[in-house]
PDB file of C-alpha atoms in Angstrom:
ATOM      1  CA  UNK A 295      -3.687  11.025  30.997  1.00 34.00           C
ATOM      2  CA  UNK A 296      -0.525   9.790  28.522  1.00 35.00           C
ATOM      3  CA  UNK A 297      -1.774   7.694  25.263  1.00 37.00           C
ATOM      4  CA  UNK A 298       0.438   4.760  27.372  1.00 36.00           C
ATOM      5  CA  UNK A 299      -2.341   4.638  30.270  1.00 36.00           C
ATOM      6  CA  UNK A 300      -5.067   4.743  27.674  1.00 34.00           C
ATOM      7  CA  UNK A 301      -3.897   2.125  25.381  1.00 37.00           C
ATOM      8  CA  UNK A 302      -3.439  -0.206  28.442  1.00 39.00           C
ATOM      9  CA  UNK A 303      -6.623   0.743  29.903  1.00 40.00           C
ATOM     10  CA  UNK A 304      -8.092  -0.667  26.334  1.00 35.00           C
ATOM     11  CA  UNK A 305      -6.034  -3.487  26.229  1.00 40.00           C
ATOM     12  CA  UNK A 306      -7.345  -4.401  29.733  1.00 41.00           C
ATOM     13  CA  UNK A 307     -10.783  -4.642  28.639  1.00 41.00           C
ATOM     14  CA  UNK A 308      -9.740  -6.738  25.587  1.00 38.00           C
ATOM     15  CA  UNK A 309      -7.870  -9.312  27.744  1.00 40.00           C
ATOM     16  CA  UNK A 310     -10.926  -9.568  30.231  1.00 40.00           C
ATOM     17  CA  UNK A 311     -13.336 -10.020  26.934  1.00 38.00           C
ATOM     18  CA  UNK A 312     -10.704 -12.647  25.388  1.00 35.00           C
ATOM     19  CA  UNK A 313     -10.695 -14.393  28.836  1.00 38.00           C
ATOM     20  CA  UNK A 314     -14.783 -14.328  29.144  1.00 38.00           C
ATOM     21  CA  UNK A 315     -15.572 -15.712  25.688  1.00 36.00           C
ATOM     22  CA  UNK A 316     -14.734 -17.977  22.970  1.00 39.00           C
ATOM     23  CA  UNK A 317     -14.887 -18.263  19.579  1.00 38.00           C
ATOM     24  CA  UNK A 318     -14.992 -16.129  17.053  1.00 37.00           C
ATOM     25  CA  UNK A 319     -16.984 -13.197  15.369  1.00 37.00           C
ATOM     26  CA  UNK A 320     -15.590 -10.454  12.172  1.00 36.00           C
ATOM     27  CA  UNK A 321     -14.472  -7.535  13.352  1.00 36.00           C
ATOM     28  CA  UNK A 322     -16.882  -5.398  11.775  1.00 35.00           C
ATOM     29  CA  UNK A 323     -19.321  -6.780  14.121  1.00 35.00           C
ATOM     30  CA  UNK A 324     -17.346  -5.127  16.775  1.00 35.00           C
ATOM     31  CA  UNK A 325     -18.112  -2.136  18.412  1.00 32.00           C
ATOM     32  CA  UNK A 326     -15.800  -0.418  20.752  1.00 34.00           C
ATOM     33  CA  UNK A 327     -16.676   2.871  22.915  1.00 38.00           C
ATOM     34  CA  UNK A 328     -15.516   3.274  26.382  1.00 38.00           C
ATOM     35  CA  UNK A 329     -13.126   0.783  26.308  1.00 38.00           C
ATOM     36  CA  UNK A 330     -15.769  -1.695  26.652  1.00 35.00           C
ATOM     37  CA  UNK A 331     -15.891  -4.214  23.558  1.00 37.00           C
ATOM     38  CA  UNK A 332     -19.946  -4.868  22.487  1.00 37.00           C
ATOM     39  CA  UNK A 333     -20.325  -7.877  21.572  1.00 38.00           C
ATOM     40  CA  UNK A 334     -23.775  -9.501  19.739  1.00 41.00           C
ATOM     41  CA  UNK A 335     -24.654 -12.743  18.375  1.00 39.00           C
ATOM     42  CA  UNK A 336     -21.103 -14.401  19.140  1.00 44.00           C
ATOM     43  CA  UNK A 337     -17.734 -14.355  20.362  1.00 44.00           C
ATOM     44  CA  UNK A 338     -14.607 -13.031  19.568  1.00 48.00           C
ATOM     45  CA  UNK A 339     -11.065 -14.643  18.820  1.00 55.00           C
ATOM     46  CA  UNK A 340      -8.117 -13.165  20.535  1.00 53.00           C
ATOM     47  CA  UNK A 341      -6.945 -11.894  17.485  1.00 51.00           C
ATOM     48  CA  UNK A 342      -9.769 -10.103  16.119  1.00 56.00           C
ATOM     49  CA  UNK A 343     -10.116  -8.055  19.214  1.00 57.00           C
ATOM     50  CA  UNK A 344      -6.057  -7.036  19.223  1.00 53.00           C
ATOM     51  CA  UNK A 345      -6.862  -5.875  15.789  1.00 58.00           C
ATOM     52  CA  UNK A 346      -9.721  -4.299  16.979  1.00 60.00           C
ATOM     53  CA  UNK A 347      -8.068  -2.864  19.494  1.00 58.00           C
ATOM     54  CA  UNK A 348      -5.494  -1.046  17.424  1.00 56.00           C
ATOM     55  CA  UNK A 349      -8.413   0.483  15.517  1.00 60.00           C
ATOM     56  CA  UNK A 350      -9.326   2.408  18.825  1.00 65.00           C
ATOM     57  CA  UNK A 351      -9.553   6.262  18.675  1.00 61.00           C
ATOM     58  CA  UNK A 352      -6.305   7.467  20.661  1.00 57.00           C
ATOM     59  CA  UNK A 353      -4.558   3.796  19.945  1.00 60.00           C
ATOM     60  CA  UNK A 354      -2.080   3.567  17.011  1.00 60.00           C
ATOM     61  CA  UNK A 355      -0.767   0.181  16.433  1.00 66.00           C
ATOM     62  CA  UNK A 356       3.249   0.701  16.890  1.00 72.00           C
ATOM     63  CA  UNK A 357       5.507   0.962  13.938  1.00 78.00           C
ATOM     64  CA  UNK A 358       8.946   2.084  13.856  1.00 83.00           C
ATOM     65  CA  UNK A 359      10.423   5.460  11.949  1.00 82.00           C
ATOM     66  CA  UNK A 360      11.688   4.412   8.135  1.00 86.00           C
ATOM     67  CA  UNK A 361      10.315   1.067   8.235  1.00 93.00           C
ATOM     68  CA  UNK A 362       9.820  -0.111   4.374  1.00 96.00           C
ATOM     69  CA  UNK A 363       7.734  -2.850   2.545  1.00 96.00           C
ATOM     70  CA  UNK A 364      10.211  -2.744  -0.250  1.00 97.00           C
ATOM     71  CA  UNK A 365      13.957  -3.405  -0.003  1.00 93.00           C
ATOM     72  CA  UNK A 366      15.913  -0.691  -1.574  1.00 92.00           C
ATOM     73  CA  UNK A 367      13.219   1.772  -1.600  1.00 97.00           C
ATOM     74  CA  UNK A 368      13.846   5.211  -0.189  1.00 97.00           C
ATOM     75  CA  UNK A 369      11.250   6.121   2.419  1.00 97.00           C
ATOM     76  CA  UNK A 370       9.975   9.708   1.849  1.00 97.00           C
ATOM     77  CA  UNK A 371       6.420  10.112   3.983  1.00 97.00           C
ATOM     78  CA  UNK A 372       3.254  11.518   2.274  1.00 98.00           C
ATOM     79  CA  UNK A 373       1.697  13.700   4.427  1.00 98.00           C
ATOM     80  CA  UNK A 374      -1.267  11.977   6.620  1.00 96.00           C
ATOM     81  CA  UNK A 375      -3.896  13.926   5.279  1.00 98.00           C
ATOM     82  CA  UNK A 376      -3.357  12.078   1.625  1.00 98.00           C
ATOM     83  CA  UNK A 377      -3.576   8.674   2.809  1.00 98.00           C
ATOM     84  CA  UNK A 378      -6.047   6.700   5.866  1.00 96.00           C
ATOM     85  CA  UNK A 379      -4.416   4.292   8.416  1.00 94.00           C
ATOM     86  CA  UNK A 380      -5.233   0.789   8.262  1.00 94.00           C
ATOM     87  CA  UNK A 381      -4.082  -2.517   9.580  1.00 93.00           C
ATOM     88  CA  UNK A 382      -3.887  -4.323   5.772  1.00 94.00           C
ATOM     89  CA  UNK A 383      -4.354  -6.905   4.581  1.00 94.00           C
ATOM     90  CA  UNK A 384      -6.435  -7.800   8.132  1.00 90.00           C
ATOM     91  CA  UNK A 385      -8.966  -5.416   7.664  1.00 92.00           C
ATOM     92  CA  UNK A 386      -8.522  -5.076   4.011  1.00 95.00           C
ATOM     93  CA  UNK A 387      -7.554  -7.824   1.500  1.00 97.00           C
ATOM     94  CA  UNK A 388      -4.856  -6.502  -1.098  1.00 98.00           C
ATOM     95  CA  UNK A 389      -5.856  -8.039  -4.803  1.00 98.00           C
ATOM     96  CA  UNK A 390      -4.584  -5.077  -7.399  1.00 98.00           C
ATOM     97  CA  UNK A 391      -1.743  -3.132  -7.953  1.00 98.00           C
ATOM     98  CA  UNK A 392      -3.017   0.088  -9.886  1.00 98.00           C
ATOM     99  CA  UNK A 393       0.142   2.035 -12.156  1.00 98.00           C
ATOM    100  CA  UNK A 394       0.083   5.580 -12.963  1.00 98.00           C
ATOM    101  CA  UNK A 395       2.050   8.277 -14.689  1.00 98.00           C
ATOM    102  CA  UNK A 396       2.744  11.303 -12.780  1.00 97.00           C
ATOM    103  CA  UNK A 397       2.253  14.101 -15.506  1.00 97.00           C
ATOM    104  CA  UNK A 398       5.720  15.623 -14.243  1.00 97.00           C
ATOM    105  CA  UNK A 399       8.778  14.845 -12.440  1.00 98.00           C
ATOM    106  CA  UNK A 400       9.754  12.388  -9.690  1.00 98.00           C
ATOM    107  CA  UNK A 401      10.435  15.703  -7.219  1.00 98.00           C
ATOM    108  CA  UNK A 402       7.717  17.252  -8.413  1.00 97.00           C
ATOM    109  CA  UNK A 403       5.383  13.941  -7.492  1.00 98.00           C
ATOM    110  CA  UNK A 404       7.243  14.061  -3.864  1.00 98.00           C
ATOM    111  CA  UNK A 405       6.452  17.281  -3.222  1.00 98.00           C
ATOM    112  CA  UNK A 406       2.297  17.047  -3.810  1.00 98.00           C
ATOM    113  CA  UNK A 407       2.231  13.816  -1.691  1.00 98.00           C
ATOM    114  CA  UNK A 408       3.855  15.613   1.405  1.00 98.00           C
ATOM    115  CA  UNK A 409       1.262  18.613   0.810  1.00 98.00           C
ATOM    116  CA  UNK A 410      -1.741  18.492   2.810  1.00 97.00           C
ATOM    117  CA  UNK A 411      -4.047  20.163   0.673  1.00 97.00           C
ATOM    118  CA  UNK A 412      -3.367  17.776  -2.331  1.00 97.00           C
ATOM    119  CA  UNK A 413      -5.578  14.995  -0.697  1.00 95.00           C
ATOM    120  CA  UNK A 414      -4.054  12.319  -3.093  1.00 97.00           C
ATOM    121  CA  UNK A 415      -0.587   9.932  -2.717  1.00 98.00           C
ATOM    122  CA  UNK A 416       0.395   6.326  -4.237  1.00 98.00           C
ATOM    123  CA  UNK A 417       2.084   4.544  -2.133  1.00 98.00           C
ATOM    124  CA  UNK A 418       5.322   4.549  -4.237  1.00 98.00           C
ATOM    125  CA  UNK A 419       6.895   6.503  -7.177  1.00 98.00           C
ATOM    126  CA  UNK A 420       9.392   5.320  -9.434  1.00 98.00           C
ATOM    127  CA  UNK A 421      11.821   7.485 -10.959  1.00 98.00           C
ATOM    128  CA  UNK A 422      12.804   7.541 -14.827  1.00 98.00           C
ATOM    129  CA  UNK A 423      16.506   6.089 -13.359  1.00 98.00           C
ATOM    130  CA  UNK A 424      14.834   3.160 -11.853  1.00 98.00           C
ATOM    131  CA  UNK A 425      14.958   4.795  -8.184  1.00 98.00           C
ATOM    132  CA  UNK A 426      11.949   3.751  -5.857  1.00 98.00           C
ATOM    133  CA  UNK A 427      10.381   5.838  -3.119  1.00 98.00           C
ATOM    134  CA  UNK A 428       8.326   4.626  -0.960  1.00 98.00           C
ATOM    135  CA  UNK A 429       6.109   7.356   1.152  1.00 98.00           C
ATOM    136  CA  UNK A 430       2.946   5.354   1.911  1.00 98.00           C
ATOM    137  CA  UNK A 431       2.573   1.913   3.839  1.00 97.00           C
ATOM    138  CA  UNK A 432       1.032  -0.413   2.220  1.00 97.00           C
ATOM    139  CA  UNK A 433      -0.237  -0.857   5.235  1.00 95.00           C
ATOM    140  CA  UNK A 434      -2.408   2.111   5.063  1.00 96.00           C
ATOM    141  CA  UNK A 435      -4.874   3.411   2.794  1.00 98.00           C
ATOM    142  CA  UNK A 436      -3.270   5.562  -0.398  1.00 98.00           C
ATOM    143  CA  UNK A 437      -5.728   8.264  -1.641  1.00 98.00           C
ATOM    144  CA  UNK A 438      -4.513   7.412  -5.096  1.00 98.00           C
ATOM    145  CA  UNK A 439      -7.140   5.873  -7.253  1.00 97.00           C
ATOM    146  CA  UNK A 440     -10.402   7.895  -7.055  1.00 96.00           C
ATOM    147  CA  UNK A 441     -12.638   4.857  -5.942  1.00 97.00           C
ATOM    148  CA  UNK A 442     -13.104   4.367  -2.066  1.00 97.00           C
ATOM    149  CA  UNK A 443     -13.182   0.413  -2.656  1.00 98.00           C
ATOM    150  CA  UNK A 444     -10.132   0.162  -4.685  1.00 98.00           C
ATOM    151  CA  UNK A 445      -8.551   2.480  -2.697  1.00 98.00           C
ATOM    152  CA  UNK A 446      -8.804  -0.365   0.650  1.00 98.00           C
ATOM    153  CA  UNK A 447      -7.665  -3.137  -2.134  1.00 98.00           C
ATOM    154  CA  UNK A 448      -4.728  -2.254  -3.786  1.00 98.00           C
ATOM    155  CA  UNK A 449      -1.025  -0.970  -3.866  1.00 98.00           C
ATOM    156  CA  UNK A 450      -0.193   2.464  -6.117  1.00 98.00           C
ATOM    157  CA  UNK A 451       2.860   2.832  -7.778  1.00 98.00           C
ATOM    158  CA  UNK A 452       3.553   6.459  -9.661  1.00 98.00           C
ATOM    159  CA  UNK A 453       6.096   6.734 -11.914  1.00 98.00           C
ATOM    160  CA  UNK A 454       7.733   9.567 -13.460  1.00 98.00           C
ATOM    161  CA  UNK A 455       6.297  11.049 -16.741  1.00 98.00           C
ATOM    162  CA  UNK A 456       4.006  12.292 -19.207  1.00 98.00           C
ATOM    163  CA  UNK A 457       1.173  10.155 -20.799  1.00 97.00           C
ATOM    164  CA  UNK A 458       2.295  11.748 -24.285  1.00 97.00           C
ATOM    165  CA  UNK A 459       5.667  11.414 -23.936  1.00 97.00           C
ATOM    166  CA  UNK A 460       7.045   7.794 -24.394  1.00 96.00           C
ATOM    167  CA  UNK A 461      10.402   8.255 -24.411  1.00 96.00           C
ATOM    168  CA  UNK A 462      10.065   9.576 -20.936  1.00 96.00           C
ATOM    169  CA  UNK A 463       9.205   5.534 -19.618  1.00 98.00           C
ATOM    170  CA  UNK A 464      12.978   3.851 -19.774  1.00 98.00           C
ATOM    171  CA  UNK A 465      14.284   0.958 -19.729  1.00 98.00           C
ATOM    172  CA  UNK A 466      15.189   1.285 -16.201  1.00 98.00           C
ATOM    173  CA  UNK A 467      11.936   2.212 -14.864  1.00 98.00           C
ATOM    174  CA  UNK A 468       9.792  -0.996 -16.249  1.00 98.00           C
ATOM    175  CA  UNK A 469      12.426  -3.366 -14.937  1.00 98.00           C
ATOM    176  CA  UNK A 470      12.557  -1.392 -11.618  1.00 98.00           C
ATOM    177  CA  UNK A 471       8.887  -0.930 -11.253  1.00 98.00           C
ATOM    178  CA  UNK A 472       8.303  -4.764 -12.735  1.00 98.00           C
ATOM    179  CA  UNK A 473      10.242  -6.155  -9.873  1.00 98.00           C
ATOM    180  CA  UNK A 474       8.576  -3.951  -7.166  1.00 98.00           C
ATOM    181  CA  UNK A 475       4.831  -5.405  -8.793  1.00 98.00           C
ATOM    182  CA  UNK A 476       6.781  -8.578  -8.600  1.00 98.00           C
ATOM    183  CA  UNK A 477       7.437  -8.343  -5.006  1.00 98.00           C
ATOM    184  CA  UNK A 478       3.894  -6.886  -4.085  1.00 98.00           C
ATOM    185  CA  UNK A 479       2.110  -9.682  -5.993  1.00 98.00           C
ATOM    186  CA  UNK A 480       4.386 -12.742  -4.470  1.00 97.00           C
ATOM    187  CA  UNK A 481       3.819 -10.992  -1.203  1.00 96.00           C
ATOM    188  CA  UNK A 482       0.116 -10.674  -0.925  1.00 97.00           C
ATOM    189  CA  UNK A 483      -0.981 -13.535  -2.930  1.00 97.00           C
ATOM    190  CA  UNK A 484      -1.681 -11.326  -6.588  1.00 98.00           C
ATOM    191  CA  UNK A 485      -1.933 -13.256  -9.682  1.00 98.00           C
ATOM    192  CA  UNK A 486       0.376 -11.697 -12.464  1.00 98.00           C
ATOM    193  CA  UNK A 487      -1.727 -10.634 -15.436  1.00 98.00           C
ATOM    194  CA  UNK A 488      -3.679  -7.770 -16.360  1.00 98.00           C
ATOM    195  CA  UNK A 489      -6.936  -8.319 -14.199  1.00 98.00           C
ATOM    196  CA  UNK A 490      -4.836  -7.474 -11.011  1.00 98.00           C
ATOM    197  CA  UNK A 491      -2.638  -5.187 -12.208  1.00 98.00           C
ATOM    198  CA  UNK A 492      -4.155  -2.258 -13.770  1.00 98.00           C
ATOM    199  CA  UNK A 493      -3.690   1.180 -14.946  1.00 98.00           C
ATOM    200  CA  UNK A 494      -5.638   4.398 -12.661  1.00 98.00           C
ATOM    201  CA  UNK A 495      -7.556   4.704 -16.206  1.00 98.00           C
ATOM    202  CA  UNK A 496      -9.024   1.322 -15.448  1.00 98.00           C
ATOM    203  CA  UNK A 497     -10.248   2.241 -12.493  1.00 98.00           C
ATOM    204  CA  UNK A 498     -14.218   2.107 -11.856  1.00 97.00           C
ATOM    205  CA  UNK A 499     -15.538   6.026 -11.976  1.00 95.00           C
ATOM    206  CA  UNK A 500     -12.160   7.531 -12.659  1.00 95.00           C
ATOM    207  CA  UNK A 501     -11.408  10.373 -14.845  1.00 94.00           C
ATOM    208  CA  UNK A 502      -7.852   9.958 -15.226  1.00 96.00           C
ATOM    209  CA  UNK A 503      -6.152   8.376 -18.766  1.00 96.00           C
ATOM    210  CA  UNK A 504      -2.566   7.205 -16.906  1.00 97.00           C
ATOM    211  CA  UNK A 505      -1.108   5.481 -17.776  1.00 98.00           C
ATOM    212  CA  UNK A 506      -1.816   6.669 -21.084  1.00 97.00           C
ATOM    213  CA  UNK A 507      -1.933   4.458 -24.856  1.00 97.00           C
ATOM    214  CA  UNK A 508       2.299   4.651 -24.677  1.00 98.00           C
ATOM    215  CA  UNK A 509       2.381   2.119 -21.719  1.00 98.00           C
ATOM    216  CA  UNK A 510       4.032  -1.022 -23.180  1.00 98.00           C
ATOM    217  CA  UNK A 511       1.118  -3.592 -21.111  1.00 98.00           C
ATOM    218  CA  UNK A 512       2.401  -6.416 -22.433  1.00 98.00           C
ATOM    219  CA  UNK A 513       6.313  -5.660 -21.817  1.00 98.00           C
ATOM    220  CA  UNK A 514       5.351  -4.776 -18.585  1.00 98.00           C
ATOM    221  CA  UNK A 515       4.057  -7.484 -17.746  1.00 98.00           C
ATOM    222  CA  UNK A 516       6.324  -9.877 -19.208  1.00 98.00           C
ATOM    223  CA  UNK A 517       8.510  -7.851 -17.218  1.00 98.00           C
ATOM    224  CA  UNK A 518       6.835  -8.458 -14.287  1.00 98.00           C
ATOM    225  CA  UNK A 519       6.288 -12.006 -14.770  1.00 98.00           C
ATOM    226  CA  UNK A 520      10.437 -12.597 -15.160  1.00 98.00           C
ATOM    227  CA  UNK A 521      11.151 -10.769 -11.589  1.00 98.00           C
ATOM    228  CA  UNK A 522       8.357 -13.648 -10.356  1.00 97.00           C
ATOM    229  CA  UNK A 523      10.262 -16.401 -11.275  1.00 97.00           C
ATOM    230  CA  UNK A 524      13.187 -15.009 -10.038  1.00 95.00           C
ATOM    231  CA  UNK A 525      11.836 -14.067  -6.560  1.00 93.00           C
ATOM    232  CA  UNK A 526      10.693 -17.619  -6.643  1.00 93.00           C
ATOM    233  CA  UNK A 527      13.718 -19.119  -7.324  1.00 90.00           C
ATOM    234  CA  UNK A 528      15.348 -16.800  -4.742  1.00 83.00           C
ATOM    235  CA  UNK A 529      13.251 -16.181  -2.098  1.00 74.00           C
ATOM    236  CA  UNK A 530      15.821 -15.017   0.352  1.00 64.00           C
ATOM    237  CA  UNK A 531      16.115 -12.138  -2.105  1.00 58.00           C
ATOM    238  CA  UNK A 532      12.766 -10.418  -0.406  1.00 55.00           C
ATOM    239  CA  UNK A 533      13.533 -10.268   3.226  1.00 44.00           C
ATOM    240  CA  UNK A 534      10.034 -10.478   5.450  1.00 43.00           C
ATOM    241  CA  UNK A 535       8.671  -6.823   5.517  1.00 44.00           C
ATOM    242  CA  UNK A 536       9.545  -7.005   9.256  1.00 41.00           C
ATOM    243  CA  UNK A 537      13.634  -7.037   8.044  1.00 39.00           C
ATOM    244  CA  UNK A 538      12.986  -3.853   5.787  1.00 51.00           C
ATOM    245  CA  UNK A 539      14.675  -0.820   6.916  1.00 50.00           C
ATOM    246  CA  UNK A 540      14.884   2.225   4.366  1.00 48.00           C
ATOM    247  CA  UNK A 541      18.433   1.866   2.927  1.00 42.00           C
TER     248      UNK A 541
END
């Protein structure tokens, strides 16, 4: 049997629940197994259960090949064992973007995210030059900030560098990586200032210093701030992530 016949066979059973109830219920009350939707204490809305549905084992909800969330950004794909597929912001609200320093090069960064056994990816890295990558959805789950629950709530952006080495953050890069914060935050709803977005040595339980006492915070977010207004003065500058193809 194809994944085709299986994913309809699912989607069957979600169409006859839609049809035989009302109402609505959060999805982690739902239990699927079978292809038969379990439902207790209430009903469910047509859209939870689609969303639901793409959650299935065997069911991947479709997405097409070098699709990116950022305009301009280069799509290079981490490998799947350093990230966890998800259906954000449904199933996960997105409230912080969490920077970090690489401790190396841009290629070098590219390489550990596509290797299996690294169990770790952001989902972006920004090069010295002001080049962005993009190898994660955002989407998906990044492996990037050593806690589980900040993992599901935020967007990771690497950026080429050493923590002792301040020469090494340009010009280039905070404008670059100020307008791609800039984009995540007008996207998802972020307010701009340094409760939201963080460095990984901020984190809750992590044992990581990036990005390091050389970080210019309050530049940054200046930065940051300036590529806000302008996105909101030109909003047909940030095409719907739907138009985004890697370029």
């Amino acid at each position: 049997m194809g994944r085709r016949r299986r994913a309809d066979g699912v989607g069957k059973a979600v169409g006859e629940t839609v049809r035989a109830v009302g109402g609505k219920l959060g999805r982690r009350s739902l239990l699927i197994g079978g292809g038969a939707a379990v439902i207790g204490g209430a009903a469910l809305g047509r859209e939870e259960l689609t969303r639901a549905w793409w959650r299935t084992p065997g069911v991947e909800k479709p997405r097409e090949e070098g699709d990116v969330d950022y305009p301009g950004a280069q799509w290079v794909e981490a490998s799947p064992a350093n990230y966890r597929r998800a259906d954000r912001p449904a199933d996960y609200p997105i409230d912080r973007v969490v920077i970090h320093v690489v401790q190396g090069s841009y290629a070098v960064a590219l390489k550990v995210f596509r290797d299996p056994a690294h169990r770790a990816a952001t989902h972006y890295v920004v090069r010295k030059d002001g080049h962005v990558a993009q190898v994660i959805r955002e989407l998906d789950v990044a492996f990037h900030a050593g806690n589980r629950a900040y993992n599901e709530r935020s967007v990771g952006i690497e950026h080429e560098g050493w923590v002792d080495r301040p020469a090494g953050f340009t010009d280039a890069m905070y404008r670059s990586s100020a307008r791609l914060t800039a984009d995540i935050c007008a996207r998802y709803g972020i307010p701009v200032d340094r409760e939201h977005i963080i460095g990984h040595v901020e984190v809750p339980g992590t044992d990581h210093t990036d990005p390091g006492p050389h970080w210019e915070w309050d530049h940054y977010i200046r930065l940051v701030r300036q590529a806000a207004a302008d996105l909101a003065r030109n909003p047909a500058e940030s095409p719907s992530p739907s138009a985004r193809k890697n370029v």
